[in-house]
Amino acid sequence: MKDPIDFWFDFSSPYGYLMSEKLDTLAARHGRKVRWRPYLLGAVYKQLGSQPLPSIPMKGPYSLRDFQRTARFFGLPLRIPDAFPIPTQHAARAFYWLHERDCPMARTFAHAVFRRYFADGQDISQQDLVLDIAASVGADRAALAEALAGGELKTRLRAACDEALALGVFGSPYVMVDGEPFWGVDRLPQIERWLETGGF
Amino acid sequence: MKDPIDFWFDFSSPYGYLMSEKLDTLAARHGRKVRWRPYLLGAVYKQLGSQPLPSIPMKGPYSLRDFQRTARFFGLPLRIPDAFPIPTQHAARAFYWLHERDCPMARTFAHAVFRRYFADGQDISQQDLVLDIAASVGADRAALAEALAGGELKTRLRAACDEALALGVFGSPYVMVDGEPFWGVDRLPQIERWLETGGF
Protein backbone atom coordinates (compact mmCIF):
# COMPACT_ATOMS: atom_id res chain seq x y z
CA MET A 1 0.00 0.00 0.00
CA LYS A 2 1.65 3.19 -1.16
CA ASP A 3 1.43 6.47 0.74
CA PRO A 4 -1.37 8.83 -0.17
CA ILE A 5 -0.71 11.91 -2.26
CA ASP A 6 -1.09 15.23 -0.44
CA PHE A 7 -3.21 17.85 -2.20
CA TRP A 8 -2.89 21.30 -0.64
CA PHE A 9 -5.30 23.96 -1.91
CA ASP A 10 -7.29 27.07 -1.10
CA PHE A 11 -11.00 26.96 -1.98
CA SER A 12 -10.58 30.37 -3.62
CA SER A 13 -7.96 29.11 -6.09
CA PRO A 14 -9.08 28.52 -9.71
CA TYR A 15 -6.12 26.27 -10.46
CA GLY A 16 -6.87 24.43 -7.20
CA TYR A 17 -10.43 23.86 -8.42
CA LEU A 18 -9.17 22.48 -11.76
CA MET A 19 -6.78 20.15 -9.95
CA SER A 20 -9.59 19.00 -7.63
CA GLU A 21 -11.48 17.73 -10.67
CA LYS A 22 -8.53 15.72 -11.99
CA LEU A 23 -6.28 14.46 -9.22
CA ASP A 24 -8.36 11.71 -7.61
CA THR A 25 -8.94 9.94 -10.93
CA LEU A 26 -5.29 10.16 -11.89
CA ALA A 27 -4.20 8.89 -8.47
CA ALA A 28 -6.71 6.03 -8.56
CA ARG A 29 -5.32 4.84 -11.91
CA HIS A 30 -2.04 4.31 -10.06
CA GLY A 31 -3.57 2.74 -6.95
CA ARG A 32 -3.09 5.85 -4.87
CA LYS A 33 -5.35 7.80 -2.54
CA VAL A 34 -5.32 11.58 -2.20
CA ARG A 35 -5.32 13.44 1.10
CA TRP A 36 -7.13 16.76 0.59
CA ARG A 37 -5.57 19.54 2.66
CA PRO A 38 -7.43 22.85 2.43
CA TYR A 39 -5.48 25.78 3.85
CA LEU A 40 -5.37 29.55 3.48
CA LEU A 41 -3.14 31.15 0.87
CA GLY A 42 -3.42 34.33 2.95
CA ALA A 43 -1.07 32.73 5.49
CA VAL A 44 1.50 32.29 2.70
CA TYR A 45 1.06 35.82 1.37
CA LYS A 46 1.60 37.14 4.87
CA GLN A 47 4.74 35.06 5.30
CA LEU A 48 6.19 35.97 1.87
CA GLY A 49 4.98 39.55 1.79
CA SER A 50 3.23 38.73 -1.48
CA GLN A 51 -0.33 39.16 -2.68
CA PRO A 52 -3.01 37.30 -4.66
CA LEU A 53 -2.16 36.81 -8.35
CA PRO A 54 -5.09 38.87 -9.70
CA SER A 55 -3.92 42.01 -7.90
CA ILE A 56 -0.37 41.93 -9.31
CA PRO A 57 0.20 44.31 -12.26
CA MET A 58 0.49 42.56 -15.65
CA LYS A 59 0.37 39.08 -14.07
CA GLY A 60 -3.16 39.83 -12.83
CA PRO A 61 -4.81 40.45 -16.23
CA TYR A 62 -2.85 37.56 -17.71
CA SER A 63 -3.96 35.14 -15.04
CA LEU A 64 -7.63 36.02 -15.37
CA ARG A 65 -7.32 35.02 -19.03
CA ASP A 66 -5.23 31.97 -18.25
CA PHE A 67 -7.65 30.65 -15.59
CA GLN A 68 -10.41 30.47 -18.17
CA ARG A 69 -8.31 29.19 -21.05
CA THR A 70 -6.83 26.48 -18.81
CA ALA A 71 -10.34 25.44 -17.75
CA ARG A 72 -11.36 25.15 -21.41
CA PHE A 73 -8.17 23.19 -22.08
CA PHE A 74 -9.25 20.70 -19.39
CA GLY A 75 -12.88 20.71 -20.54
CA LEU A 76 -14.10 22.06 -17.18
CA PRO A 77 -16.61 24.84 -16.54
CA LEU A 78 -15.18 27.96 -14.92
CA ARG A 79 -16.25 31.51 -14.55
CA ILE A 80 -14.40 33.86 -12.26
CA PRO A 81 -16.95 34.98 -9.64
CA ASP A 82 -17.64 38.67 -9.03
CA ALA A 83 -16.21 38.27 -5.52
CA PHE A 84 -12.72 36.94 -6.19
CA PRO A 85 -10.51 36.06 -4.45
CA ILE A 86 -12.32 35.61 -1.15
CA PRO A 87 -11.49 34.36 2.37
CA THR A 88 -12.26 30.67 2.67
CA GLN A 89 -11.76 29.88 6.32
CA HIS A 90 -15.37 28.77 6.89
CA ALA A 91 -15.24 26.27 4.04
CA ALA A 92 -11.83 24.96 5.10
CA ARG A 93 -12.88 24.57 8.75
CA ALA A 94 -16.10 22.84 7.70
CA PHE A 95 -14.05 20.46 5.57
CA TYR A 96 -11.86 19.42 8.51
CA TRP A 97 -14.91 18.98 10.75
CA LEU A 98 -16.60 16.76 8.17
CA HIS A 99 -13.39 14.89 7.47
CA GLU A 100 -13.10 13.75 11.06
CA ARG A 101 -16.63 12.35 10.88
CA ASP A 102 -17.06 11.06 7.33
CA CYS A 103 -14.19 11.19 4.86
CA PRO A 104 -16.21 10.55 1.66
CA MET A 105 -18.75 13.18 2.75
CA ALA A 106 -15.93 15.70 3.22
CA ARG A 107 -14.72 14.97 -0.31
CA THR A 108 -18.22 15.42 -1.73
CA PHE A 109 -18.53 18.66 0.24
CA ALA A 110 -15.21 19.96 -1.11
CA HIS A 111 -16.20 19.27 -4.71
CA ALA A 112 -19.52 20.99 -4.08
CA VAL A 113 -17.84 24.07 -2.58
CA PHE A 114 -15.45 24.42 -5.51
CA ARG A 115 -18.25 23.97 -8.06
CA ARG A 116 -20.63 26.38 -6.31
CA TYR A 117 -17.90 28.99 -6.42
CA PHE A 118 -16.25 28.45 -9.80
CA ALA A 119 -19.08 27.01 -11.87
CA ASP A 120 -22.10 28.73 -10.27
CA GLY A 121 -20.44 31.94 -9.06
CA GLN A 122 -21.81 31.72 -5.51
CA ASP A 123 -19.95 33.49 -2.71
CA ILE A 124 -18.61 30.60 -0.63
CA SER A 125 -16.98 33.03 1.83
CA GLN A 126 -20.43 33.24 3.47
CA GLN A 127 -20.86 30.92 6.42
CA ASP A 128 -24.55 30.37 5.67
CA LEU A 129 -23.77 29.10 2.20
CA VAL A 130 -21.07 26.81 3.59
CA LEU A 131 -23.64 25.38 5.99
CA ASP A 132 -26.17 24.97 3.17
CA ILE A 133 -23.65 23.09 1.08
CA ALA A 134 -22.71 20.86 4.02
CA ALA A 135 -26.38 20.12 4.67
CA SER A 136 -26.93 19.34 0.98
CA VAL A 137 -24.31 16.58 1.13
CA GLY A 138 -25.84 15.09 4.28
CA ALA A 139 -24.10 16.84 7.17
CA ASP A 140 -25.76 17.94 10.40
CA ARG A 141 -26.18 21.66 9.80
CA ALA A 142 -26.76 22.68 13.41
CA ALA A 143 -23.83 20.67 14.74
CA LEU A 144 -21.52 22.15 12.12
CA ALA A 145 -22.76 25.69 12.86
CA GLU A 146 -21.95 25.16 16.52
CA ALA A 147 -18.51 23.80 15.68
CA LEU A 148 -17.76 26.76 13.40
CA ALA A 149 -18.57 29.12 16.26
CA GLY A 150 -16.10 27.41 18.59
CA GLY A 151 -12.34 27.69 18.90
CA GLU A 152 -11.36 24.12 18.10
CA LEU A 153 -11.82 24.35 14.33
CA LYS A 154 -9.94 27.64 14.26
CA THR A 155 -7.01 25.89 15.91
CA ARG A 156 -7.35 22.96 13.51
CA LEU A 157 -7.14 25.19 10.43
CA ARG A 158 -4.33 27.28 11.90
CA ALA A 159 -2.39 24.06 12.47
CA ALA A 160 -2.94 23.10 8.82
CA CYS A 161 -1.61 26.49 7.68
CA ASP A 162 1.40 26.19 9.98
CA GLU A 163 2.07 22.70 8.68
CA ALA A 164 1.88 23.92 5.09
CA LEU A 165 4.39 26.69 5.76
CA ALA A 166 6.69 24.31 7.64
CA LEU A 167 6.64 21.92 4.65
CA GLY A 168 7.42 24.74 2.22
CA VAL A 169 3.93 24.65 0.68
CA PHE A 170 3.34 28.08 -0.83
CA GLY A 171 0.70 27.74 -3.55
CA SER A 172 -2.53 26.19 -4.67
CA PRO A 173 -2.66 23.54 -5.92
CA TYR A 174 0.47 22.12 -4.33
CA VAL A 175 0.77 18.37 -4.59
CA MET A 176 3.28 16.14 -2.78
CA VAL A 177 3.97 12.66 -4.16
CA ASP A 178 6.35 10.68 -1.95
CA GLY A 179 8.10 13.87 -0.89
CA GLU A 180 8.29 15.34 -4.41
CA PRO A 181 6.49 18.71 -4.65
CA PHE A 182 4.46 19.81 -7.68
CA TRP A 183 3.10 23.35 -7.79
CA GLY A 184 0.29 24.18 -10.18
CA VAL A 185 -2.31 22.32 -12.20
CA ASP A 186 0.08 22.60 -15.16
CA ARG A 187 2.27 20.02 -13.42
CA LEU A 188 -0.37 17.28 -13.93
CA PRO A 189 1.59 15.65 -16.80
CA GLN A 190 4.69 15.52 -14.57
CA ILE A 191 2.67 14.07 -11.68
CA GLU A 192 1.32 11.44 -14.05
CA ARG A 193 4.77 10.46 -15.24
CA TRP A 194 6.05 10.45 -11.65
CA LEU A 195 3.28 8.02 -10.66
CA GLU A 196 3.95 5.85 -13.71
CA THR A 197 7.70 5.66 -13.26
CA GLY A 198 8.27 6.18 -9.53
CA GLY A 199 10.28 9.32 -10.27
CA PHE A 200 12.25 10.57 -13.24
CA MET B 1 0.85 33.09 -44.77
CA LYS B 2 0.03 33.27 -41.08
CA ASP B 3 1.68 35.72 -38.71
CA PRO B 4 4.79 34.58 -36.91
CA ILE B 5 4.68 33.60 -33.25
CA ASP B 6 6.48 35.95 -30.86
CA PHE B 7 8.83 34.31 -28.39
CA TRP B 8 9.99 36.65 -25.63
CA PHE B 9 12.73 35.37 -23.35
CA ASP B 10 15.74 36.23 -21.21
CA PHE B 11 18.91 34.23 -21.89
CA SER B 12 19.19 33.68 -18.13
CA SER B 13 15.82 31.92 -17.90
CA PRO B 14 15.84 28.10 -17.58
CA TYR B 15 12.22 27.80 -18.71
CA GLY B 16 13.10 30.13 -21.61
CA TYR B 17 15.91 27.76 -22.58
CA LEU B 18 13.57 24.76 -22.49
CA MET B 19 11.05 26.61 -24.65
CA SER B 20 13.81 27.59 -27.09
CA GLU B 21 14.47 23.90 -27.74
CA LYS B 22 10.82 23.13 -28.49
CA LEU B 23 8.98 26.08 -29.99
CA ASP B 24 10.43 26.26 -33.54
CA THR B 25 9.65 22.60 -34.23
CA LEU B 26 6.13 22.90 -32.87
CA ALA B 27 5.51 26.08 -34.88
CA ALA B 28 6.91 24.54 -38.07
CA ARG B 29 4.48 21.60 -37.77
CA HIS B 30 1.74 24.21 -38.09
CA GLY B 31 3.38 26.20 -40.87
CA ARG B 32 4.40 29.02 -38.56
CA LYS B 33 7.62 30.91 -38.04
CA VAL B 34 8.83 32.14 -34.65
CA ARG B 35 10.18 35.63 -33.98
CA TRP B 36 12.76 35.38 -31.19
CA ARG B 37 12.69 38.44 -28.92
CA PRO B 38 15.37 38.43 -26.23
CA TYR B 39 14.80 41.04 -23.55
CA LEU B 40 15.79 41.65 -19.93
CA LEU B 41 13.65 40.31 -17.11
CA GLY B 42 15.38 42.88 -14.91
CA ALA B 43 13.30 45.56 -16.64
CA VAL B 44 10.14 43.71 -15.57
CA TYR B 45 11.33 43.18 -12.00
CA LYS B 46 12.09 46.88 -11.77
CA GLN B 47 8.63 47.75 -13.09
CA LEU B 48 6.80 45.27 -10.85
CA GLY B 49 9.01 45.68 -7.80
CA SER B 50 9.59 41.92 -7.92
CA GLN B 51 12.74 39.82 -7.98
CA PRO B 52 14.16 36.72 -9.67
CA LEU B 53 12.38 33.49 -8.77
CA PRO B 54 15.40 31.80 -7.12
CA SER B 55 15.72 34.57 -4.53
CA ILE B 56 12.10 34.36 -3.35
CA PRO B 57 11.64 32.38 -0.09
CA MET B 58 10.01 28.93 -0.56
CA LYS B 59 9.41 29.51 -4.29
CA GLY B 60 13.19 29.74 -4.80
CA PRO B 61 14.13 26.26 -3.54
CA TYR B 62 11.06 24.81 -5.27
CA SER B 63 11.95 26.34 -8.60
CA LEU B 64 15.55 25.12 -8.54
CA ARG B 65 14.09 21.62 -8.22
CA ASP B 66 11.38 22.26 -10.80
CA PHE B 67 13.82 23.64 -13.41
CA GLN B 68 15.72 20.37 -13.41
CA ARG B 69 12.72 18.08 -13.18
CA THR B 70 11.03 19.93 -16.04
CA ALA B 71 14.18 19.57 -18.14
CA ARG B 72 14.20 15.81 -17.50
CA PHE B 73 10.49 15.71 -18.35
CA PHE B 74 11.31 17.27 -21.74
CA GLY B 75 14.41 15.10 -22.19
CA LEU B 76 16.71 18.11 -22.31
CA PRO B 77 20.06 18.59 -20.54
CA LEU B 78 20.07 21.27 -17.84
CA ARG B 79 22.26 22.13 -14.94
CA ILE B 80 21.83 25.38 -13.09
CA PRO B 81 25.12 27.26 -13.46
CA ASP B 82 27.05 28.49 -10.42
CA ALA B 83 26.42 32.06 -11.58
CA PHE B 84 22.62 32.21 -11.79
CA PRO B 85 20.71 34.31 -12.64
CA ILE B 86 23.01 36.67 -14.51
CA PRO B 87 22.68 39.85 -16.57
CA THR B 88 22.32 39.02 -20.26
CA GLN B 89 22.46 42.36 -22.02
CA HIS B 90 25.56 41.49 -24.06
CA ALA B 91 24.00 38.31 -25.42
CA ALA B 92 20.69 40.04 -26.17
CA ARG B 93 22.38 42.98 -27.93
CA ALA B 94 24.56 40.60 -29.94
CA PHE B 95 21.44 38.71 -30.97
CA TYR B 96 19.77 41.84 -32.36
CA TRP B 97 22.96 42.85 -34.17
CA LEU B 98 23.21 39.42 -35.79
CA HIS B 99 19.53 39.32 -36.55
CA GLU B 100 19.74 42.45 -38.66
CA ARG B 101 22.50 40.84 -40.71
CA ASP B 102 21.67 37.15 -40.86
CA CYS B 103 18.52 35.80 -39.32
CA PRO B 104 19.44 32.06 -39.34
CA MET B 105 22.83 32.91 -37.87
CA ALA B 106 21.14 34.82 -35.03
CA ARG B 107 18.99 31.76 -34.32
CA THR B 108 22.02 29.47 -34.25
CA PHE B 109 23.76 31.98 -31.97
CA ALA B 110 20.80 32.08 -29.58
CA HIS B 111 20.68 28.28 -29.32
CA ALA B 112 24.42 28.25 -28.70
CA VAL B 113 24.17 30.88 -25.95
CA PHE B 114 21.41 29.00 -24.14
CA ARG B 115 23.27 25.69 -24.39
CA ARG B 116 26.61 27.13 -23.29
CA TYR B 117 24.87 28.50 -20.23
CA PHE B 118 22.41 25.79 -19.26
CA ALA B 119 24.10 22.66 -20.60
CA ASP B 120 27.79 23.59 -20.22
CA GLY B 121 27.52 25.98 -17.26
CA GLN B 122 29.54 28.78 -18.91
CA ASP B 123 29.02 32.35 -17.74
CA ILE B 124 27.36 33.99 -20.74
CA SER B 125 27.19 37.33 -18.91
CA GLN B 126 30.82 37.84 -20.03
CA GLN B 127 31.16 39.87 -23.21
CA ASP B 128 34.22 37.89 -24.32
CA LEU B 129 32.31 34.64 -24.21
CA VAL B 130 29.42 36.22 -26.13
CA LEU B 131 31.91 37.29 -28.80
CA ASP B 132 33.47 33.81 -28.89
CA ILE B 133 30.06 32.22 -29.36
CA ALA B 134 29.18 34.67 -32.12
CA ALA B 135 32.47 33.97 -33.87
CA SER B 136 31.88 30.22 -33.53
CA VAL B 137 28.65 30.51 -35.51
CA GLY B 138 30.31 32.57 -38.23
CA ALA B 139 29.92 36.20 -37.13
CA ASP B 140 32.56 38.90 -37.53
CA ARG B 141 33.96 39.10 -34.00
CA ALA B 142 35.65 42.48 -34.37
CA ALA B 143 32.63 44.15 -35.95
CA LEU B 144 30.36 42.80 -33.22
CA ALA B 145 32.80 43.94 -30.50
CA GLU B 146 32.73 47.43 -31.95
CA ALA B 147 28.93 47.42 -32.14
CA LEU B 148 28.65 46.25 -28.52
CA ALA B 149 30.80 49.20 -27.44
CA GLY B 150 28.51 51.70 -29.17
CA GLY B 151 25.20 53.21 -28.14
CA GLU B 152 23.00 51.94 -30.94
CA LEU B 153 22.63 48.38 -29.66
CA LYS B 154 21.90 49.68 -26.18
CA THR B 155 19.04 51.69 -27.62
CA ARG B 156 17.87 48.67 -29.63
CA LEU B 157 17.67 46.45 -26.55
CA ARG B 158 16.07 49.18 -24.45
CA ALA B 159 13.41 49.52 -27.12
CA ALA B 160 12.76 45.77 -26.99
CA CYS B 161 12.34 45.93 -23.20
CA ASP B 162 10.01 48.92 -23.50
CA GLU B 163 7.98 47.10 -26.15
CA ALA B 164 7.73 44.02 -23.94
CA LEU B 165 6.43 46.07 -21.01
CA ALA B 166 3.99 47.94 -23.27
CA LEU B 167 2.63 44.62 -24.54
CA GLY B 168 2.21 43.28 -20.99
CA VAL B 169 5.04 40.78 -21.39
CA PHE B 170 6.32 40.04 -17.89
CA GLY B 171 8.01 36.63 -17.94
CA SER B 172 10.24 34.20 -19.76
CA PRO B 173 9.25 32.39 -21.85
CA TYR B 174 6.28 34.49 -22.92
CA VAL B 175 4.78 33.45 -26.23
CA MET B 176 2.19 35.36 -28.28
CA VAL B 177 0.16 33.48 -30.87
CA ASP B 178 -2.14 35.78 -32.86
CA GLY B 179 -2.53 38.06 -29.84
CA GLU B 180 -3.03 35.23 -27.33
CA PRO B 181 -0.39 35.25 -24.57
CA PHE B 182 1.10 32.09 -23.06
CA TRP B 183 3.45 32.42 -20.10
CA GLY B 184 5.76 29.55 -19.23
CA VAL B 185 7.10 26.44 -20.91
CA ASP B 186 4.31 24.52 -19.17
CA ARG B 187 1.88 26.18 -21.59
CA LEU B 188 3.34 24.24 -24.54
CA PRO B 189 0.36 21.83 -24.68
CA GLN B 190 -2.02 24.81 -24.78
CA ILE B 191 0.06 26.49 -27.50
CA GLU B 192 -0.06 23.27 -29.47
CA ARG B 193 -3.83 23.01 -29.20
CA TRP B 194 -4.18 26.71 -30.07
CA LEU B 195 -2.16 26.18 -33.26
CA GLU B 196 -4.16 23.06 -34.13
CA THR B 197 -7.56 24.60 -33.58
CA GLY B 198 -7.05 28.33 -34.15
CA GLY B 199 -8.14 29.04 -30.56
CA PHE B 200 -10.23 27.19 -28.00
XYZ file of C-alpha atoms in Angstrom, chain A residues 15 48 57-59 62 65-66 69-70 72-73 165 168 170 174 179-183 186-187 189-190 193-194 200, chain B residues 15 48 57-59 62 65-66 69-70 72-73 165 168 170 174 179-183 186-187 189-190 193-194 200:
56
model
C -6.118 26.265 -10.464
C 6.192 35.967 1.875
C 0.196 44.306 -12.257
C 0.493 42.556 -15.651
C 0.368 39.081 -14.067
C -2.850 37.561 -17.711
C -7.322 35.024 -19.028
C -5.226 31.968 -18.249
C -8.307 29.190 -21.046
C -6.830 26.485 -18.810
C -11.356 25.153 -21.411
C -8.168 23.187 -22.077
C 4.391 26.689 5.757
C 7.415 24.743 2.217
C 3.342 28.081 -0.829
C 0.470 22.123 -4.334
C 8.104 13.873 -0.890
C 8.289 15.341 -4.412
C 6.494 18.707 -4.653
C 4.464 19.808 -7.684
C 3.099 23.354 -7.794
C 0.075 22.596 -15.159
C 2.272 20.015 -13.417
C 1.593 15.653 -16.797
C 4.689 15.523 -14.571
C 4.773 10.462 -15.243
C 6.049 10.451 -11.648
C 12.246 10.567 -13.244
C 12.224 27.801 -18.706
C 6.798 45.269 -10.855
C 11.641 32.384 -0.089
C 10.007 28.932 -0.560
C 9.413 29.512 -4.288
C 11.060 24.813 -5.270
C 14.086 21.624 -8.223
C 11.385 22.255 -10.796
C 12.715 18.075 -13.183
C 11.026 19.926 -16.040
C 14.196 15.811 -17.497
C 10.488 15.712 -18.346
C 6.427 46.072 -21.010
C 2.210 43.282 -20.987
C 6.318 40.038 -17.894
C 6.279 34.492 -22.921
C -2.532 38.064 -29.838
C -3.034 35.232 -27.334
C -0.391 35.250 -24.574
C 1.104 32.094 -23.064
C 3.447 32.419 -20.098
C 4.310 24.525 -19.170
C 1.875 26.184 -21.588
C 0.362 21.829 -24.678
C -2.023 24.808 -24.780
C -3.830 23.014 -29.199
C -4.182 26.714 -30.073
C -10.226 27.192 -27.995
